[in-house]
Short mmCIF file of C-alpha atoms and ligand atoms in Angstrom, two decimals:
data_model
loop_
_atom_site.label_atom_id
_atom_site.label_comp_id
_atom_site.label_asym_id
_atom_site.label_seq_id
_atom_site.Cartn_x
_atom_site.Cartn_y
_atom_site.Cartn_z
CA MET K 81 16.67 85.56 7.38
CA SER K 82 15.59 82.14 8.57
CA THR K 83 18.94 80.41 9.03
CA ALA K 84 21.60 81.43 11.52
CA ARG K 85 25.11 80.06 11.93
CA ILE K 86 26.91 80.08 15.25
CA ILE K 87 30.68 79.95 15.22
CA PRO K 88 32.79 79.94 18.39
CA HIS K 89 35.66 82.25 17.63
CA ASP K 90 39.15 82.53 19.10
CA PRO K 91 39.81 86.30 19.13
CA LYS K 92 43.51 85.55 18.55
CA ALA K 93 42.72 83.92 15.20
CA THR K 94 42.59 86.20 12.18
CA SER K 95 39.06 86.66 10.93
CA GLU K 96 38.14 89.44 8.55
CA LEU K 97 34.58 89.20 9.71
CA TRP K 98 35.44 89.60 13.40
CA ALA K 99 37.89 92.38 12.59
CA SER K 100 35.26 94.25 10.58
CA ALA K 101 33.32 95.01 13.76
CA PRO K 102 34.48 97.78 16.07
CA THR K 103 36.93 96.30 18.58
CA GLY K 104 38.06 97.41 22.00
CA GLU K 105 41.62 97.27 23.24
CA LYS K 106 41.34 93.92 25.02
CA PRO K 107 40.35 90.56 23.51
CA ALA K 108 36.60 90.09 23.81
CA LYS K 109 35.41 88.19 26.89
CA VAL K 110 34.10 84.63 26.59
CA GLY K 111 30.61 84.66 25.12
CA THR K 112 30.78 88.16 23.62
CA THR K 113 28.73 87.64 20.49
CA ARG K 114 28.87 89.63 17.28
CA ILE K 115 26.06 89.21 14.83
CA PHE K 116 26.53 89.73 11.09
CA TYR K 117 23.56 89.91 8.77
CA ASN K 118 23.39 88.79 5.17
CA ILE K 119 26.63 86.91 4.97
CA PRO K 120 26.46 84.91 1.72
CA PRO K 121 24.54 82.71 1.10
CA LYS K 122 22.13 85.11 2.74
CA GLN K 123 22.27 84.07 6.34
CA LEU K 124 22.87 85.46 9.74
CA THR K 125 26.22 84.62 11.32
CA ALA K 126 26.94 84.88 15.02
CA LEU K 127 30.58 84.80 16.09
CA SER K 128 30.98 84.13 19.78
CA SER K 129 34.28 84.82 21.50
CA LEU K 130 36.21 82.02 23.17
CA GLY K 131 38.06 84.68 25.17
CA ASP K 132 41.69 85.25 25.91
CA GLY K 133 44.09 82.29 26.14
CA PHE K 134 41.69 79.69 24.75
CA GLU K 135 44.49 77.80 23.01
CA LYS K 136 46.16 77.12 26.37
CA LYS K 137 43.02 75.67 27.95
CA THR K 138 42.45 71.91 28.19
CA GLY K 139 40.02 69.40 29.70
CA THR K 140 37.15 70.62 31.84
CA ALA K 141 38.19 74.30 31.62
CA LYS K 142 38.20 74.22 27.82
CA ARG K 143 34.84 72.44 27.70
CA GLU K 144 33.26 75.07 29.91
CA VAL K 145 34.51 77.86 27.63
CA VAL K 146 32.87 76.09 24.67
CA ARG K 147 29.59 75.83 26.63
CA LYS K 148 29.72 79.51 27.55
CA ALA K 149 30.50 80.64 24.00
CA VAL K 150 27.82 78.49 22.37
CA GLY K 151 25.22 79.20 25.07
CA SER K 152 25.73 82.96 24.88
CA ALA K 153 25.42 82.89 21.10
CA VAL K 154 22.21 80.85 21.22
CA LYS K 155 20.76 83.35 23.68
CA ALA K 156 21.75 86.22 21.37
CA VAL K 157 20.17 84.51 18.36
CA LYS K 158 17.03 83.70 20.38
CA ALA K 159 16.41 87.43 20.72
CA ILE K 160 16.21 87.89 16.93
CA ASP K 161 12.81 87.42 15.32
CA GLY K 162 12.35 85.11 12.37
CA VAL K 163 15.26 82.68 12.86
CA LYS K 164 13.99 79.18 12.13
CA ASP K 165 17.14 77.06 11.93
CA VAL K 166 20.36 77.47 13.85
CA LYS K 167 23.47 75.66 12.66
CA ILE K 168 26.32 75.38 15.10
CA ASP K 169 29.99 74.85 14.44
CA ALA K 170 30.37 72.28 17.20
CA SER K 171 33.75 70.95 16.09
CA LEU K 172 35.59 72.08 19.24
CA ASP K 173 33.48 69.80 21.45
CA PRO K 174 30.22 68.46 19.99
CA HIS K 175 28.88 67.14 23.31
CA ALA K 176 29.47 70.37 25.22
CA ALA K 177 28.14 72.46 22.32
CA ALA K 178 24.93 70.42 22.15
CA VAL K 179 24.42 70.66 25.90
CA ALA K 180 24.93 74.42 26.04
CA ALA K 181 22.82 75.10 22.94
CA HIS K 182 19.82 73.14 24.22
CA LEU K 183 20.04 74.51 27.75
CA ALA K 184 20.33 78.08 26.43
CA GLN K 185 17.42 77.66 24.03
CA TYR K 186 15.10 76.75 26.92
CA SER K 187 12.97 79.40 28.54
CA PHE K 188 10.01 78.76 30.76
CA THR K 189 6.80 80.80 30.61
CA LEU K 190 3.06 80.37 30.97
CA LYS K 191 2.33 83.71 29.29
CA THR K 192 -0.27 83.30 26.56
CA SER K 193 1.01 86.12 24.33
CA PRO K 194 2.63 87.02 21.96
CA THR K 195 2.73 83.26 21.26
CA PRO K 196 1.02 80.41 23.11
CA SER K 197 3.15 78.78 25.81
CA ARG K 198 4.86 75.45 25.10
CA PHE K 199 4.29 74.68 28.80
CA ASP K 200 0.51 75.05 28.84
CA PRO K 201 -0.65 71.89 30.65
CA ASN K 202 -3.77 71.67 28.47
CA LEU K 203 -2.01 71.50 25.11
CA LYS K 204 -3.41 68.86 22.77
CA GLU K 205 -0.40 68.94 20.44
CA PRO K 206 3.11 69.83 21.59
CA ILE K 207 4.37 73.20 20.35
CA PRO K 208 7.92 73.02 18.99
CA GLU K 209 10.68 75.47 19.93
CA LYS K 210 10.83 78.60 17.73
CA PHE K 211 13.97 77.37 16.01
CA THR K 212 15.78 74.09 15.48
CA LEU K 213 19.36 73.47 16.57
CA SER K 214 21.75 71.33 14.57
CA PRO K 215 25.48 70.80 14.25
CA GLU K 216 27.33 71.56 11.04
CA GLN K 217 28.66 68.02 11.18
CA SER K 218 26.56 65.35 12.81
CA SER K 219 28.17 63.12 15.41
CA GLU K 220 27.30 60.69 18.17
CA GLU K 221 28.71 63.11 20.73
CA TRP K 222 26.32 65.84 19.62
CA ASP K 223 23.36 63.46 19.78
CA ARG K 224 24.33 62.32 23.25
CA GLY K 225 24.69 65.94 24.38
CA VAL K 226 21.15 66.61 23.16
CA VAL K 227 19.83 63.79 25.37
CA TYR K 228 21.75 65.12 28.40
CA ALA K 229 20.40 68.65 27.96
CA GLU K 230 16.85 67.73 27.04
CA SER K 231 16.64 65.54 30.14
CA GLN K 232 17.89 68.40 32.27
CA ASN K 233 15.20 70.57 30.67
CA VAL K 234 12.58 67.98 31.64
CA ALA K 235 13.68 68.40 35.26
CA ARG K 236 13.63 72.20 34.92
CA THR K 237 10.05 72.14 33.67
CA LEU K 238 8.84 69.82 36.44
CA MET K 239 10.46 72.10 39.02
CA GLU K 240 9.36 75.36 37.43
CA LEU K 241 5.69 74.41 37.00
CA PRO K 242 3.61 75.49 40.00
CA ALA K 243 2.30 73.07 42.58
CA ASN K 244 -1.31 73.31 41.40
CA ILE K 245 -0.15 71.88 38.06
CA VAL K 246 2.49 69.41 39.27
CA THR K 247 0.70 67.53 42.03
CA PRO K 248 2.01 64.07 43.00
CA THR K 249 -0.53 62.52 40.62
CA ALA K 250 0.33 64.89 37.76
CA PHE K 251 4.04 64.23 38.34
CA THR K 252 3.50 60.49 37.82
CA GLU K 253 1.35 61.12 34.72
CA ARG K 254 4.03 63.34 33.20
CA VAL K 255 6.69 60.75 33.93
CA LYS K 256 4.63 58.02 32.29
CA SER K 257 4.24 60.05 29.11
CA ALA K 258 7.92 61.04 29.07
CA PHE K 259 8.88 57.35 29.14
CA ALA K 260 6.31 56.21 26.58
CA GLY K 261 7.90 53.99 23.94
CA ILE K 262 11.27 53.62 25.68
CA ASP K 263 12.54 50.05 25.90
CA ASN K 264 13.36 48.02 29.02
CA VAL K 265 11.46 50.30 31.37
CA GLU K 266 8.68 49.43 33.80
CA ILE K 267 6.85 52.06 35.81
CA PHE K 268 4.92 51.46 39.03
CA VAL K 269 2.77 54.10 40.70
CA ARG K 270 2.10 53.12 44.33
CA ASP K 271 -0.66 54.74 46.37
CA GLU K 272 -1.08 55.48 50.07
CA ALA K 273 -2.72 52.10 50.79
CA TRP K 274 0.37 50.38 49.36
CA ALA K 275 2.65 52.57 51.50
CA GLU K 276 0.57 51.72 54.58
CA GLU K 277 0.89 48.04 53.82
CA LYS K 278 4.68 48.46 53.65
CA GLY K 279 4.72 50.35 56.94
CA MET K 280 6.06 53.58 55.45
CA ARG K 281 4.86 55.64 58.39
CA THR K 282 7.43 58.43 58.26
CA PHE K 283 6.57 59.00 54.58
CA LEU K 284 2.86 58.92 55.33
CA SER K 285 3.23 61.26 58.33
CA VAL K 286 4.04 64.05 55.86
CA THR K 287 0.90 63.39 53.80
CA HIS K 288 -1.61 63.93 56.63
CA GLY K 289 -2.09 67.69 56.20
CA THR K 290 -3.04 67.60 52.52
CA ALA K 291 -6.08 66.37 50.60
CA GLU K 292 -3.90 65.68 47.56
CA PRO K 293 -3.19 61.91 47.32
CA ALA K 294 0.45 61.00 47.84
CA LYS K 295 2.23 58.63 45.45
CA LEU K 296 5.42 56.65 45.37
CA LEU K 297 6.83 56.26 41.90
CA GLU K 298 9.17 53.43 40.90
CA ILE K 299 10.96 53.24 37.57
CA HIS K 300 12.80 50.02 36.79
CA TYR K 301 15.24 50.15 33.90
CA LYS K 302 16.98 46.92 32.88
CA GLY K 303 19.94 47.66 30.62
CA ALA K 304 22.67 45.40 32.08
CA PRO K 305 23.78 42.24 30.25
CA SER K 306 21.91 40.22 32.90
CA LYS K 307 18.58 41.24 34.40
CA ASP K 308 19.84 39.86 37.72
CA ASP K 309 22.89 42.13 38.01
CA ALA K 310 22.73 44.24 41.15
CA PRO K 311 21.23 47.60 40.25
CA VAL K 312 22.14 51.17 40.96
CA ALA K 313 19.34 52.87 42.91
CA PHE K 314 18.33 56.52 42.76
CA VAL K 315 15.97 58.00 45.34
CA GLY K 316 14.62 61.55 44.94
CA LYS K 317 12.77 63.82 47.37
CA GLY K 318 9.42 64.64 45.81
CA ILE K 319 7.69 67.31 47.90
CA THR K 320 5.52 68.95 45.23
CA PHE K 321 4.94 71.85 47.63
CA ASP K 322 6.61 72.46 50.98
CA SER K 323 4.74 74.97 53.13
CA GLY K 324 6.55 73.67 56.21
CA GLY K 325 3.38 72.05 57.57
CA ILE K 326 2.39 73.08 61.12
CA SER K 327 5.91 74.55 61.47
CA LEU K 328 4.82 76.93 58.72
CA LYS K 329 7.47 78.69 56.65
CA PRO K 330 7.45 82.50 56.31
CA SER K 331 5.53 83.63 53.22
CA ALA K 332 8.46 85.46 51.57
CA ALA K 333 9.83 83.24 48.80
CA MET K 334 7.59 80.35 49.84
CA LYS K 335 6.70 79.88 46.17
CA LEU K 336 10.23 78.56 45.61
CA MET K 337 9.00 75.44 47.42
CA ARG K 338 7.09 74.39 44.27
CA GLY K 339 10.55 73.11 43.32
CA ASP K 340 10.93 70.97 46.45
CA MET K 341 10.46 67.94 44.21
CA GLY K 342 13.76 68.83 42.51
CA GLY K 343 15.42 65.65 43.77
CA ALA K 344 12.64 63.53 42.30
CA ALA K 345 12.71 65.52 39.05
CA SER K 346 16.49 65.11 38.78
CA VAL K 347 16.61 61.36 39.34
CA VAL K 348 13.66 60.78 37.00
CA ALA K 349 15.21 62.96 34.28
CA ALA K 350 18.60 61.25 34.64
CA THR K 351 16.85 57.88 34.42
CA LEU K 352 15.12 59.02 31.23
CA ALA K 353 18.46 59.87 29.64
CA ILE K 354 20.08 56.63 30.84
CA ALA K 355 17.24 54.60 29.30
CA LYS K 356 17.29 56.63 26.06
CA LEU K 357 21.04 56.13 25.74
CA LYS K 358 20.55 52.42 26.53
CA LEU K 359 23.41 52.49 29.06
CA PRO K 360 24.28 48.95 30.20
CA VAL K 361 23.12 49.11 33.83
CA ASN K 362 20.13 48.06 35.85
CA LEU K 363 18.63 51.06 37.60
CA ILE K 364 15.85 51.41 40.16
CA THR K 365 14.54 54.92 40.66
CA ILE K 366 12.19 55.70 43.53
CA THR K 367 10.49 58.97 44.39
CA PRO K 368 8.11 59.52 47.31
CA LEU K 369 5.73 62.31 46.25
CA THR K 370 3.52 64.43 48.49
CA GLU K 371 2.63 67.96 49.50
CA ASN K 372 3.63 69.18 52.95
CA LEU K 373 0.73 71.28 54.24
CA PRO K 374 -0.81 72.20 57.59
CA GLY K 375 -4.29 70.73 58.11
CA PRO K 376 -6.56 69.26 60.77
CA SER K 377 -4.87 65.87 60.59
CA ALA K 378 -1.35 67.14 60.00
CA THR K 379 1.58 65.76 61.97
CA LYS K 380 2.39 67.96 64.96
CA PRO K 381 5.73 68.94 66.46
CA GLY K 382 6.59 66.35 69.08
CA ASP K 383 4.77 63.49 67.36
CA ILE K 384 6.79 60.27 67.38
CA ILE K 385 6.57 57.99 64.37
CA CYS K 386 7.90 54.49 63.85
CA ALA K 387 9.62 54.27 60.46
CA MET K 388 9.47 51.30 58.11
CA ASN K 389 12.82 50.03 59.43
CA GLY K 390 11.50 50.05 63.02
CA LYS K 391 13.37 53.12 64.24
CA THR K 392 11.37 55.77 66.11
CA VAL K 393 11.55 59.38 64.97
CA GLU K 394 10.48 62.48 66.83
CA VAL K 395 9.12 65.14 64.52
CA ASP K 396 10.49 68.20 66.25
CA ASN K 397 9.81 70.39 63.21
CA THR K 398 7.33 69.46 60.50
CA ASP K 399 9.37 71.55 58.05
CA ALA K 400 12.14 68.94 58.21
CA GLU K 401 9.86 66.70 56.11
CA GLY K 402 12.31 65.73 53.37
CA ARG K 403 14.24 63.37 55.61
CA LEU K 404 10.94 61.79 56.72
CA VAL K 405 9.80 60.88 53.21
CA LEU K 406 13.34 59.82 52.27
CA ALA K 407 13.84 57.66 55.37
CA ASP K 408 11.24 55.10 54.27
CA ALA K 409 12.06 55.40 50.57
CA ILE K 410 15.78 54.85 51.18
CA TYR K 411 15.12 51.92 53.50
CA TYR K 412 12.70 50.40 50.97
CA ALA K 413 15.11 50.87 48.03
CA SER K 414 18.10 49.45 49.88
CA SER K 415 16.35 46.48 51.53
CA GLU K 416 14.06 45.51 48.66
CA TYR K 417 16.43 45.86 45.67
CA LYS K 418 19.89 45.35 47.22
CA PRO K 419 21.59 47.92 44.97
CA HIS K 420 25.41 48.05 44.80
CA THR K 421 25.13 51.83 44.98
CA LEU K 422 22.34 54.06 46.24
CA ILE K 423 22.30 57.78 45.51
CA ASP K 424 19.61 60.03 46.90
CA VAL K 425 19.05 63.56 45.66
CA ALA K 426 17.11 66.14 47.64
CA THR K 427 16.41 69.84 48.13
CA LEU K 428 16.97 68.98 51.76
CA THR K 429 18.32 71.90 53.79
CA GLY K 430 18.42 75.68 53.58
CA ALA K 431 21.80 75.33 55.28
CA MET K 432 23.18 73.79 52.08
CA ASP K 433 22.44 77.01 50.21
CA ILE K 434 24.13 79.00 52.98
CA ALA K 435 27.22 76.78 52.75
CA LEU K 436 27.79 76.44 49.00
CA GLY K 437 25.24 78.65 47.22
CA ASP K 438 24.32 77.70 43.67
CA LEU K 439 27.80 76.64 42.50
CA TYR K 440 28.21 73.23 44.09
CA SER K 441 25.77 70.55 45.17
CA GLY K 442 26.84 68.98 48.48
CA VAL K 443 27.74 65.28 48.51
CA PHE K 444 27.75 63.23 51.70
CA THR K 445 29.14 59.72 51.39
CA THR K 446 31.03 57.10 53.34
CA SER K 447 32.70 55.87 50.16
CA ASP K 448 35.85 57.56 48.82
CA LYS K 449 35.42 55.64 45.57
CA LEU K 450 31.85 56.86 45.04
CA TRP K 451 32.90 60.41 45.92
CA ASP K 452 35.66 60.20 43.30
CA GLN K 453 33.24 58.91 40.66
CA LEU K 454 30.74 61.69 41.38
CA ARG K 455 33.43 64.38 41.50
CA VAL K 456 34.81 63.36 38.10
CA ALA K 457 31.34 63.16 36.54
CA GLY K 458 30.41 66.54 37.98
CA GLU K 459 33.59 68.19 36.72
CA THR K 460 33.20 66.75 33.23
CA GLU K 461 29.67 68.16 32.95
CA PHE K 462 30.41 71.27 35.01
CA ASP K 463 27.56 70.10 37.25
CA ARG K 464 29.87 70.37 40.19
CA PHE K 465 29.83 68.58 43.54
CA TRP K 466 31.64 69.34 46.79
CA ARG K 467 32.21 66.72 49.46
CA MET K 468 30.73 67.48 52.85
CA PRO K 469 31.35 65.69 56.16
CA LEU K 470 29.30 62.64 57.06
CA ASP K 471 30.47 62.22 60.64
CA GLU K 472 29.02 60.18 63.49
CA ASP K 473 30.30 62.83 65.88
CA TYR K 474 27.38 65.04 64.78
CA GLY K 475 25.15 62.28 66.16
CA PRO K 476 24.35 63.76 69.59
CA GLN K 477 22.52 66.61 67.81
CA ILE K 478 19.90 64.16 66.50
CA TYR K 479 20.06 61.25 68.98
CA SER K 480 19.05 63.08 72.14
CA SER K 481 15.23 63.14 72.12
CA ASN K 482 12.76 60.55 73.44
CA ALA K 483 12.96 58.66 70.15
CA ASP K 484 15.83 56.93 68.37
CA LEU K 485 16.20 59.96 66.14
CA CYS K 486 14.99 63.55 66.11
CA ASN K 487 14.23 65.10 62.74
CA THR K 488 16.11 68.31 63.53
CA GLY K 489 19.59 68.81 64.84
CA GLY K 490 19.45 72.55 65.41
CA ARG K 491 21.12 75.22 63.29
CA PRO K 492 24.78 74.19 63.49
CA ALA K 493 25.80 71.99 60.54
CA GLY K 494 22.15 71.59 59.49
CA SER K 495 23.04 69.85 56.24
CA CYS K 496 25.42 67.42 57.97
CA THR K 497 22.93 66.35 60.63
CA ALA K 498 20.28 65.86 57.92
CA ALA K 499 22.67 63.59 56.00
CA LEU K 500 23.49 61.63 59.15
CA PHE K 501 19.76 61.20 59.80
CA LEU K 502 19.33 59.63 56.34
CA LYS K 503 22.23 57.25 56.93
CA ALA K 504 20.20 55.56 59.70
CA PHE K 505 17.83 54.28 56.99
CA VAL K 506 20.34 52.87 54.50
CA GLU K 507 20.14 49.11 54.92
CA GLY K 508 23.58 47.51 54.74
CA ILE K 509 25.67 50.67 55.20
CA ASP K 510 26.93 49.78 58.69
CA GLY K 511 30.05 47.83 59.61
CA ASP K 512 33.53 47.63 58.14
CA GLU K 513 32.37 46.07 54.89
CA PRO K 514 29.12 47.69 53.89
CA SER K 515 27.11 45.80 51.26
CA LEU K 516 26.47 48.98 49.30
CA LYS K 517 27.89 52.39 48.58
CA TRP K 518 25.65 55.33 49.41
CA ALA K 519 25.76 59.04 48.63
CA HIS K 520 23.33 61.79 49.55
CA ILE K 521 23.30 64.84 47.28
CA ASP K 522 21.79 68.03 48.70
CA ILE K 523 20.72 70.32 45.84
CA ALA K 524 18.90 72.93 47.97
CA GLY K 525 21.46 75.56 46.91
CA THR K 526 21.83 74.56 43.26
CA MET K 527 18.13 73.99 42.48
CA GLU K 528 17.74 77.59 41.36
CA VAL K 529 19.87 80.42 40.00
CA THR K 530 18.77 83.96 40.82
CA ARG K 531 20.79 85.45 37.93
CA PRO K 532 21.11 84.16 34.39
CA THR K 533 24.33 82.31 33.51
CA PRO K 534 25.82 82.05 29.98
CA TYR K 535 23.71 79.00 29.19
CA LEU K 536 20.89 78.98 31.76
CA GLU K 537 18.21 81.57 32.27
CA LYS K 538 17.30 82.62 35.79
CA GLY K 539 15.11 80.02 37.50
CA MET K 540 15.12 76.31 38.21
CA THR K 541 18.28 74.61 37.01
CA GLY K 542 17.81 70.85 36.87
CA ARG K 543 21.23 70.59 38.51
CA SER K 544 22.64 67.10 39.24
CA VAL K 545 20.88 65.60 36.20
CA ARG K 546 23.95 65.68 33.94
CA GLY K 547 26.25 64.70 36.78
CA LEU K 548 24.14 61.61 37.47
CA ILE K 549 23.94 60.57 33.82
CA GLU K 550 27.70 60.98 33.41
CA TYR K 551 28.33 59.00 36.60
CA VAL K 552 26.32 56.07 35.24
CA ARG K 553 27.88 56.32 31.78
CA ASN K 554 31.35 56.06 33.38
CA LEU K 555 30.41 52.92 35.33
CA GLN K 556 31.40 50.39 32.67
N1 LIG M 933 12.77 72.10 51.38
C1 LIG M 933 13.39 72.65 52.53
C2 LIG M 933 14.85 73.02 52.28
C3 LIG M 933 15.12 74.16 51.33
C4 LIG M 933 15.18 75.45 51.81
C5 LIG M 933 15.37 73.91 50.01
C6 LIG M 933 15.46 76.48 50.93
C7 LIG M 933 15.67 74.94 49.14
C8 LIG M 933 15.71 76.22 49.61
C9 LIG M 933 13.37 71.64 53.67
O1 LIG M 933 12.25 70.82 53.70
C10 LIG M 933 13.38 72.41 54.93
O2 LIG M 933 12.45 73.13 55.18
N2 LIG M 933 14.42 72.23 55.73
C11 LIG M 933 14.56 72.90 56.97
C12 LIG M 933 15.08 71.93 57.98
C13 LIG M 933 15.08 72.45 59.40
C14 LIG M 933 13.66 72.67 59.88
C15 LIG M 933 15.79 71.45 60.28
C16 LIG M 933 15.52 74.05 56.78
O3 LIG M 933 16.51 73.90 56.05
O4 LIG M 933 15.28 75.12 57.36
MN1 LIG M 934 10.61 71.71 54.72
ZN1 LIG M 935 11.32 70.48 51.90
#
């Protein structure tokens, strides 16, 4: 029994096979999978229900049903020993089927038995997945879907791996090997001396409590017809562990903060896909990477730091470190590379999780056009975004200390004041005709799911990766 077939099945359609299994009164729910053994020519067949009313569904709703059906079936097949090849009837939507299959196949573990872990950082040779996934008919859409999902899985792994394994240095090493052999890409790993030279003092203020060297990673991808075309810029928050610093977090669930580099992981993974797909854009991706720990030299509440753009910042709470590392990185990206659009992604505020949970990532932007582009991309990939207010009237909450800005704005609207703080570091955003479009995406709520979904296991999600890739693919 080494080959399995997966067939999404409309319970309304007549199928002797489906009918041969015991049925309830109601049509089976989406993803209900029935497994049949020894169907000629001697293979396992998994029929996965598309649920009631599939024929009436269109667009994004229909695509999501396909993802759920295929993902559930892959999970069901994964539980059966001995399956080596899985063939999928992807004809309903090859892209969505490929995405769901590869996301559902993924499961993270560092257990050493019953089989060695694929995620062991000391592996000499990569260990392949237990089974291969392929479509019954090959297509470009399927292949593209594979790139989307595998990139998302790269982000999931970076986030899931603990902070002793993914240090800032290890993060940059992993990124370099992931990009090996891909055309039109240059990678720069900057160190703390470089950041000092640039005057990135708010970034560096977060590094003072840890012995682990901080890094700033830059990936330059040139895919546009002209190398001089204004780029898109991605900036990602890369806190490889966030203890809160001197404003120490409570210990319950602190281990989740190994994923506080989720923004960096997402933008890097999206960049990987964009380069693999050779999309015709220029893209600059920048991730400041550091741990946030308490220590004898750590930044203290009340310290005032002068950022790279000259603005002074009072560090009222060292646990609001994301905006400090992003402030300099966003200013650097926008002033140095003059992008037409800058998107930053960050696990920035617990308040984002309170507001939207793990369904929607929050988007803060001054541009209706950019919001529309992100919304459409997010809906297409079911990597959904919700627009949040970016409003100067929240300003008094962060403008009232002895510095230009305070890094906390209190509990009310915590995600909105964080976004407004970042806006002060986007060069060119002010005035009636800003020279760039900017969006901030807060993925603090979507970074993790606490229950499995039809095509994700419980754990780190890699959310925003597919939304970002789709946004860039729609740019032409
Ligand atoms: N990394 C956290 C935000 C976070 C919390 C992400 C929970 C995912 C899940 C961030 O650095 C943080 O600690 N933010 C503070 C800001 C506050 C001190 C103004 C927060 O949200 O409590
Ligand atoms: Mn924090
Ligand atoms: Zn953080």
